[in-house]
Amino acid sequence: MPASPASSRHSIRALPHANNRLQLSEPPRHADPLAERLHRKQRLAASYRLFAELGFEVGVAGHFTARDPIEPDHYWINPLGVPFSQIRVSDLLRVNGEGQVVEGQGLLNTSALELHYDLQKARPEVVGIAHLHGFHGRVWSAFGRPFEPLTAEASGFLDDQVVFDRHALRDANGALEQDRAIASAAFVERFAANNLLIWQNHGLWTTGETVESAAWRFIQADDSARAHLLAYGAGQPLLPRLEEADRAPKARREFFAWLNFLPLWDRIVQQQPDLLD
């Protein structure tokens, strides 16, 4: 479905403001569910283009989904094997709760069907779920440790992150649990209400109440992983002493995660307008 110019343009400069100050405290939503669906699909396609630029694509690994606003138990995802740098709105697949493609043409990545669907089902506020194979996030995950407040960006994950060790899941005989439903349930339970999950020896997962906030969090998380690797590789970094006032409320973090995505959106649609096709 072709994008209309009006629905595809949404920059910080166009947001409500007065006296050069932003007059908005939460991301806006479209009253028309069809307009909201198109909005989410456009941001999803744009995110894949950005992830390609940032080097988050490794073969056919990685997936980023957006909950459908009309059928909330469905989600949109990229077709398997199409390069992130070539993803368009019209390429996206809509998948139902049974893991069947109900809209779109292309191969479906079945490696994470339960994880995305079960996480959506458990957390109705979540719209975007991102898991890409960014290099720095994969390396940091090998430590099985959460981020520390080394930088302002890493501080954004304070009280909002968990570590998940898939290899700790064992059956009654002590063997690695192979049942995907059991593993998915453990994954969702561990994720809880957090927006960052560090899957030990695998990589990063982020969530958001918008596609934009989930995408930005993933970019921010991989950047934080890189900062941690560099800092600890150089020596023993100093950690700030944080006060309670330094811990921003989750609603505020959600808004600014969304807001930080907007300049990236403006740039990528100007440089690669074909993503809106």
Tab-separated table of C-alpha atoms in Angstrom:
chain	number	residue	atom	x	y	z
A	1	MET	CA	0.000	0.000	0.000
A	2	PRO	CA	1.653	3.293	-1.022
A	3	ALA	CA	2.301	5.766	1.752
A	4	SER	CA	0.786	9.194	1.605
A	5	PRO	CA	3.147	12.122	2.191
A	6	ALA	CA	0.983	13.396	5.041
A	7	SER	CA	1.088	10.114	6.949
A	8	SER	CA	4.782	9.492	6.400
A	9	ARG	CA	6.142	12.835	7.615
A	10	HIS	CA	6.421	13.312	11.351
A	11	SER	CA	9.390	15.358	12.558
A	12	ILE	CA	10.215	17.009	15.848
A	13	ARG	CA	9.714	20.412	14.227
A	14	ALA	CA	6.128	19.481	13.409
A	15	LEU	CA	5.242	18.573	17.004
A	16	PRO	CA	3.153	21.035	19.065
A	17	HIS	CA	5.297	23.712	20.677
A	18	ALA	CA	5.072	27.160	22.221
A	19	ASN	CA	7.830	29.670	22.961
A	20	ASN	CA	10.324	27.245	21.400
A	21	ARG	CA	9.374	24.553	23.940
A	22	LEU	CA	7.881	21.168	23.162
A	23	GLN	CA	4.245	20.902	24.263
A	24	LEU	CA	3.929	17.126	24.323
A	25	SER	CA	4.436	14.536	27.034
A	26	GLU	CA	3.605	11.273	25.279
A	27	PRO	CA	3.710	9.917	21.724
A	28	PRO	CA	0.576	10.721	19.700
A	29	ARG	CA	-1.570	7.932	18.272
A	30	HIS	CA	-3.850	7.961	15.217
A	31	ALA	CA	-7.578	7.777	15.929
A	32	ASP	CA	-8.046	5.915	12.639
A	33	PRO	CA	-6.756	2.323	13.120
A	34	LEU	CA	-5.861	2.052	9.428
A	35	ALA	CA	-3.715	5.187	9.716
A	36	GLU	CA	-2.100	3.766	12.862
A	37	ARG	CA	-1.394	0.482	11.055
A	38	LEU	CA	0.309	2.323	8.194
A	39	HIS	CA	2.274	4.440	10.679
A	40	ARG	CA	3.623	1.366	12.455
A	41	LYS	CA	4.531	-0.387	9.211
A	42	GLN	CA	6.385	2.677	7.942
A	43	ARG	CA	8.403	2.970	11.145
A	44	LEU	CA	9.134	-0.745	11.066
A	45	ALA	CA	10.466	-0.595	7.502
A	46	ALA	CA	12.494	2.522	8.332
A	47	SER	CA	13.977	0.787	11.379
A	48	TYR	CA	15.211	-2.101	9.271
A	49	ARG	CA	16.927	0.368	6.930
A	50	LEU	CA	18.585	2.040	9.929
A	51	PHE	CA	19.634	-1.322	11.374
A	52	ALA	CA	21.278	-2.147	8.043
A	53	GLU	CA	23.274	1.087	8.201
A	54	LEU	CA	24.370	0.300	11.751
A	55	GLY	CA	25.594	-3.199	10.874
A	56	PHE	CA	22.980	-5.115	12.865
A	57	GLU	CA	22.286	-7.591	10.053
A	58	VAL	CA	24.028	-10.989	10.179
A	59	GLY	CA	22.798	-13.362	7.494
A	60	VAL	CA	19.123	-14.099	8.098
A	61	ALA	CA	19.352	-13.630	11.876
A	62	GLY	CA	17.371	-10.988	13.719
A	63	HIS	CA	13.751	-9.870	13.780
A	64	PHE	CA	11.775	-6.792	14.740
A	65	THR	CA	8.004	-6.926	15.080
A	66	ALA	CA	5.201	-4.387	15.418
A	67	ARG	CA	1.849	-5.281	16.958
A	68	ASP	CA	-1.059	-4.705	14.605
A	69	PRO	CA	-3.514	-2.098	15.984
A	70	ILE	CA	-6.553	-3.673	14.298
A	71	GLU	CA	-5.817	-7.317	15.174
A	72	PRO	CA	-3.818	-6.901	18.424
A	73	ASP	CA	-2.825	-10.571	18.551
A	74	HIS	CA	-1.171	-10.212	15.128
A	75	TYR	CA	2.190	-8.668	14.370
A	76	TRP	CA	4.140	-7.371	11.366
A	77	ILE	CA	7.624	-8.692	10.611
A	78	ASN	CA	10.226	-8.687	7.843
A	79	PRO	CA	10.263	-11.525	5.298
A	80	LEU	CA	13.158	-13.929	5.790
A	81	GLY	CA	16.094	-13.376	3.456
A	82	VAL	CA	15.233	-9.890	2.208
A	83	PRO	CA	18.188	-7.616	3.083
A	84	PHE	CA	17.351	-5.060	5.749
A	85	SER	CA	18.652	-2.382	3.371
A	86	GLN	CA	15.897	-3.277	0.879
A	87	ILE	CA	12.897	-3.670	3.207
A	88	ARG	CA	9.824	-1.704	2.083
A	89	VAL	CA	6.442	-1.257	3.719
A	90	SER	CA	4.900	-3.516	1.076
A	91	ASP	CA	7.361	-6.321	1.938
A	92	LEU	CA	6.185	-6.727	5.539
A	93	LEU	CA	4.259	-9.819	6.624
A	94	ARG	CA	1.330	-9.924	9.039
A	95	VAL	CA	1.387	-13.013	11.262
A	96	ASN	CA	-1.456	-14.298	13.445
A	97	GLY	CA	-1.370	-16.012	16.819
A	98	GLU	CA	-1.037	-19.425	15.200
A	99	GLY	CA	2.140	-18.365	13.411
A	100	GLN	CA	0.471	-18.172	10.000
A	101	VAL	CA	1.083	-15.398	7.470
A	102	VAL	CA	-2.298	-13.750	6.813
A	103	GLU	CA	-1.052	-10.803	4.745
A	104	GLY	CA	1.992	-10.333	2.544
A	105	GLN	CA	4.229	-12.536	0.450
A	106	GLY	CA	7.535	-14.037	1.550
A	107	LEU	CA	9.210	-16.559	3.805
A	108	LEU	CA	8.501	-16.343	7.521
A	109	ASN	CA	11.256	-16.474	10.144
A	110	THR	CA	9.892	-19.177	12.450
A	111	SER	CA	12.800	-19.098	14.920
A	112	ALA	CA	11.105	-16.644	17.256
A	113	LEU	CA	7.363	-17.047	16.685
A	114	GLU	CA	6.582	-18.105	20.256
A	115	LEU	CA	8.842	-15.475	21.797
A	116	HIS	CA	7.232	-12.526	20.015
A	117	TYR	CA	3.680	-13.788	20.315
A	118	ASP	CA	3.948	-14.820	23.970
A	119	LEU	CA	5.613	-11.537	24.908
A	120	GLN	CA	2.872	-9.565	23.149
A	121	LYS	CA	0.200	-11.646	24.879
A	122	ALA	CA	1.742	-11.114	28.325
A	123	ARG	CA	2.334	-7.372	27.860
A	124	PRO	CA	-0.563	-5.599	26.116
A	125	GLU	CA	1.252	-2.249	26.316
A	126	VAL	CA	4.101	-3.477	24.100
A	127	VAL	CA	3.945	-2.548	20.398
A	128	GLY	CA	7.536	-3.040	19.210
A	129	ILE	CA	9.857	-5.981	19.975
A	130	ALA	CA	13.397	-5.852	18.593
A	131	HIS	CA	16.070	-8.528	18.521
A	132	LEU	CA	18.938	-7.982	16.098
A	133	HIS	CA	22.429	-9.435	16.074
A	134	GLY	CA	24.416	-6.268	16.691
A	135	PHE	CA	28.075	-7.089	17.234
A	136	HIS	CA	28.645	-5.221	20.506
A	137	GLY	CA	25.470	-6.475	22.122
A	138	ARG	CA	26.354	-10.064	21.249
A	139	VAL	CA	29.830	-9.713	22.735
A	140	TRP	CA	28.619	-8.008	25.922
A	141	SER	CA	25.959	-10.683	26.414
A	142	ALA	CA	28.746	-13.251	26.928
A	143	PHE	CA	29.464	-11.663	30.326
A	144	GLY	CA	25.933	-12.333	31.563
A	145	ARG	CA	25.862	-8.907	33.218
A	146	PRO	CA	23.480	-5.948	33.018
A	147	PHE	CA	24.635	-2.492	31.973
A	148	GLU	CA	26.099	-0.148	34.563
A	149	PRO	CA	25.590	3.635	34.484
A	150	LEU	CA	28.897	4.245	32.698
A	151	THR	CA	27.296	6.790	30.368
A	152	ALA	CA	24.077	8.780	30.216
A	153	GLU	CA	22.842	6.405	27.513
A	154	ALA	CA	23.525	3.301	29.591
A	155	SER	CA	21.858	4.967	32.585
A	156	GLY	CA	18.635	4.910	30.587
A	157	PHE	CA	18.388	1.188	31.336
A	158	LEU	CA	18.606	1.490	35.120
A	159	ASP	CA	15.832	-0.578	36.757
A	160	ASP	CA	14.673	-1.576	33.271
A	161	GLN	CA	16.890	-4.534	32.304
A	162	VAL	CA	17.363	-8.226	33.069
A	163	VAL	CA	19.740	-11.015	32.051
A	164	PHE	CA	18.355	-14.291	30.689
A	165	ASP	CA	20.421	-17.498	30.582
A	166	ARG	CA	18.735	-19.866	28.155
A	167	HIS	CA	21.325	-22.533	28.921
A	168	ALA	CA	20.277	-22.606	32.554
A	169	LEU	CA	16.925	-24.122	31.558
A	170	ARG	CA	17.225	-27.854	32.180
A	171	ASP	CA	14.726	-30.687	32.080
A	172	ALA	CA	14.189	-33.302	34.783
A	173	ASN	CA	17.246	-35.216	33.547
A	174	GLY	CA	19.491	-32.183	33.633
A	175	ALA	CA	19.626	-31.834	29.851
A	176	LEU	CA	19.091	-28.510	28.098
A	177	GLU	CA	15.365	-27.893	27.848
A	178	GLN	CA	14.327	-28.363	24.212
A	179	ASP	CA	10.606	-27.624	24.557
A	180	ARG	CA	10.091	-24.275	22.819
A	181	ALA	CA	6.908	-23.504	24.758
A	182	ILE	CA	8.684	-23.961	28.095
A	183	ALA	CA	11.638	-21.862	26.937
A	184	SER	CA	9.325	-19.115	25.679
A	185	ALA	CA	7.419	-19.028	28.971
A	186	ALA	CA	10.692	-18.691	30.898
A	187	PHE	CA	11.836	-15.926	28.535
A	188	VAL	CA	8.606	-13.947	29.014
A	189	GLU	CA	8.641	-14.443	32.783
A	190	ARG	CA	12.243	-13.232	32.976
A	191	PHE	CA	11.604	-10.231	30.722
A	192	ALA	CA	8.709	-9.210	33.016
A	193	ALA	CA	7.957	-5.474	32.623
A	194	ASN	CA	11.484	-4.486	31.588
A	195	ASN	CA	12.402	-2.960	28.229
A	196	LEU	CA	15.831	-4.566	27.829
A	197	LEU	CA	16.702	-8.242	28.089
A	198	ILE	CA	20.307	-9.364	27.713
A	199	TRP	CA	20.156	-12.955	26.471
A	200	GLN	CA	23.381	-14.464	27.730
A	201	ASN	CA	25.741	-15.569	24.942
A	202	HIS	CA	23.204	-14.476	22.336
A	203	GLY	CA	22.417	-10.760	22.289
A	204	LEU	CA	19.927	-8.041	23.128
A	205	TRP	CA	16.142	-7.715	23.084
A	206	THR	CA	14.275	-4.439	23.528
A	207	THR	CA	10.598	-3.531	23.751
A	208	GLY	CA	8.617	-0.318	23.468
A	209	GLU	CA	5.100	1.027	23.585
A	210	THR	CA	5.773	2.280	20.054
A	211	VAL	CA	7.800	0.938	17.171
A	212	GLU	CA	9.988	4.021	17.464
A	213	SER	CA	10.865	3.550	21.145
A	214	ALA	CA	11.703	-0.152	20.691
A	215	ALA	CA	13.973	0.667	17.744
A	216	TRP	CA	15.727	3.507	19.545
A	217	ARG	CA	16.254	1.369	22.641
A	218	PHE	CA	17.973	-1.287	20.576
A	219	ILE	CA	20.284	1.290	19.018
A	220	GLN	CA	20.951	2.754	22.472
A	221	ALA	CA	21.555	-0.698	23.964
A	222	ASP	CA	24.096	-1.755	21.343
A	223	ASP	CA	25.835	1.615	21.789
A	224	SER	CA	25.902	1.031	25.557
A	225	ALA	CA	27.393	-2.422	25.018
A	226	ARG	CA	30.129	-0.889	22.893
A	227	ALA	CA	30.839	1.716	25.585
A	228	HIS	CA	31.102	-1.008	28.244
A	229	LEU	CA	33.478	-3.112	26.170
A	230	LEU	CA	35.716	-0.129	25.431
A	231	ALA	CA	35.675	1.180	28.989
A	232	TYR	CA	36.474	-2.145	30.638
A	233	GLY	CA	39.005	-2.957	27.949
A	234	ALA	CA	40.862	0.248	28.848
A	235	GLY	CA	40.787	-0.223	32.615
A	236	GLN	CA	38.412	0.162	35.542
A	237	PRO	CA	35.872	2.932	34.827
A	238	LEU	CA	34.469	5.098	37.585
A	239	LEU	CA	30.763	4.738	38.308
A	240	PRO	CA	28.750	7.780	39.378
A	241	ARG	CA	26.893	7.837	42.653
A	242	LEU	CA	23.269	8.030	41.606
A	243	GLU	CA	20.482	9.604	43.595
A	244	GLU	CA	16.810	8.720	43.377
A	245	ALA	CA	16.255	11.876	41.326
A	246	ASP	CA	18.540	10.420	38.629
A	247	ARG	CA	16.064	7.621	37.968
A	248	ALA	CA	13.576	8.938	35.431
A	249	PRO	CA	10.020	7.536	35.547
A	250	LYS	CA	9.299	4.869	32.932
A	251	ALA	CA	6.735	7.058	31.178
A	252	ARG	CA	9.338	9.765	30.688
A	253	ARG	CA	11.884	7.260	29.404
A	254	GLU	CA	9.302	5.912	26.980
A	255	PHE	CA	8.557	9.372	25.624
A	256	PHE	CA	12.200	10.262	25.099
A	257	ALA	CA	12.964	6.902	23.472
A	258	TRP	CA	10.202	7.715	20.965
A	259	LEU	CA	11.426	11.286	20.544
A	260	ASN	CA	15.026	10.235	19.867
A	261	PHE	CA	13.895	8.126	16.922
A	262	LEU	CA	12.310	11.054	15.054
A	263	PRO	CA	15.521	12.627	13.650
A	264	LEU	CA	16.577	9.193	12.393
A	265	TRP	CA	13.179	8.790	10.732
A	266	ASP	CA	13.444	12.190	9.048
A	267	ARG	CA	16.874	11.371	7.675
A	268	ILE	CA	16.193	7.850	6.423
A	269	VAL	CA	12.931	8.676	4.610
A	270	GLN	CA	14.605	11.635	2.921
A	271	GLN	CA	17.584	9.555	1.833
A	272	GLN	CA	15.663	6.346	1.019
A	273	PRO	CA	12.057	7.250	0.192
A	274	ASP	CA	11.513	3.916	-1.552
A	275	LEU	CA	11.156	2.287	1.873
A	276	LEU	CA	7.634	3.786	1.985
A	277	ASP	CA	6.515	1.897	-1.137
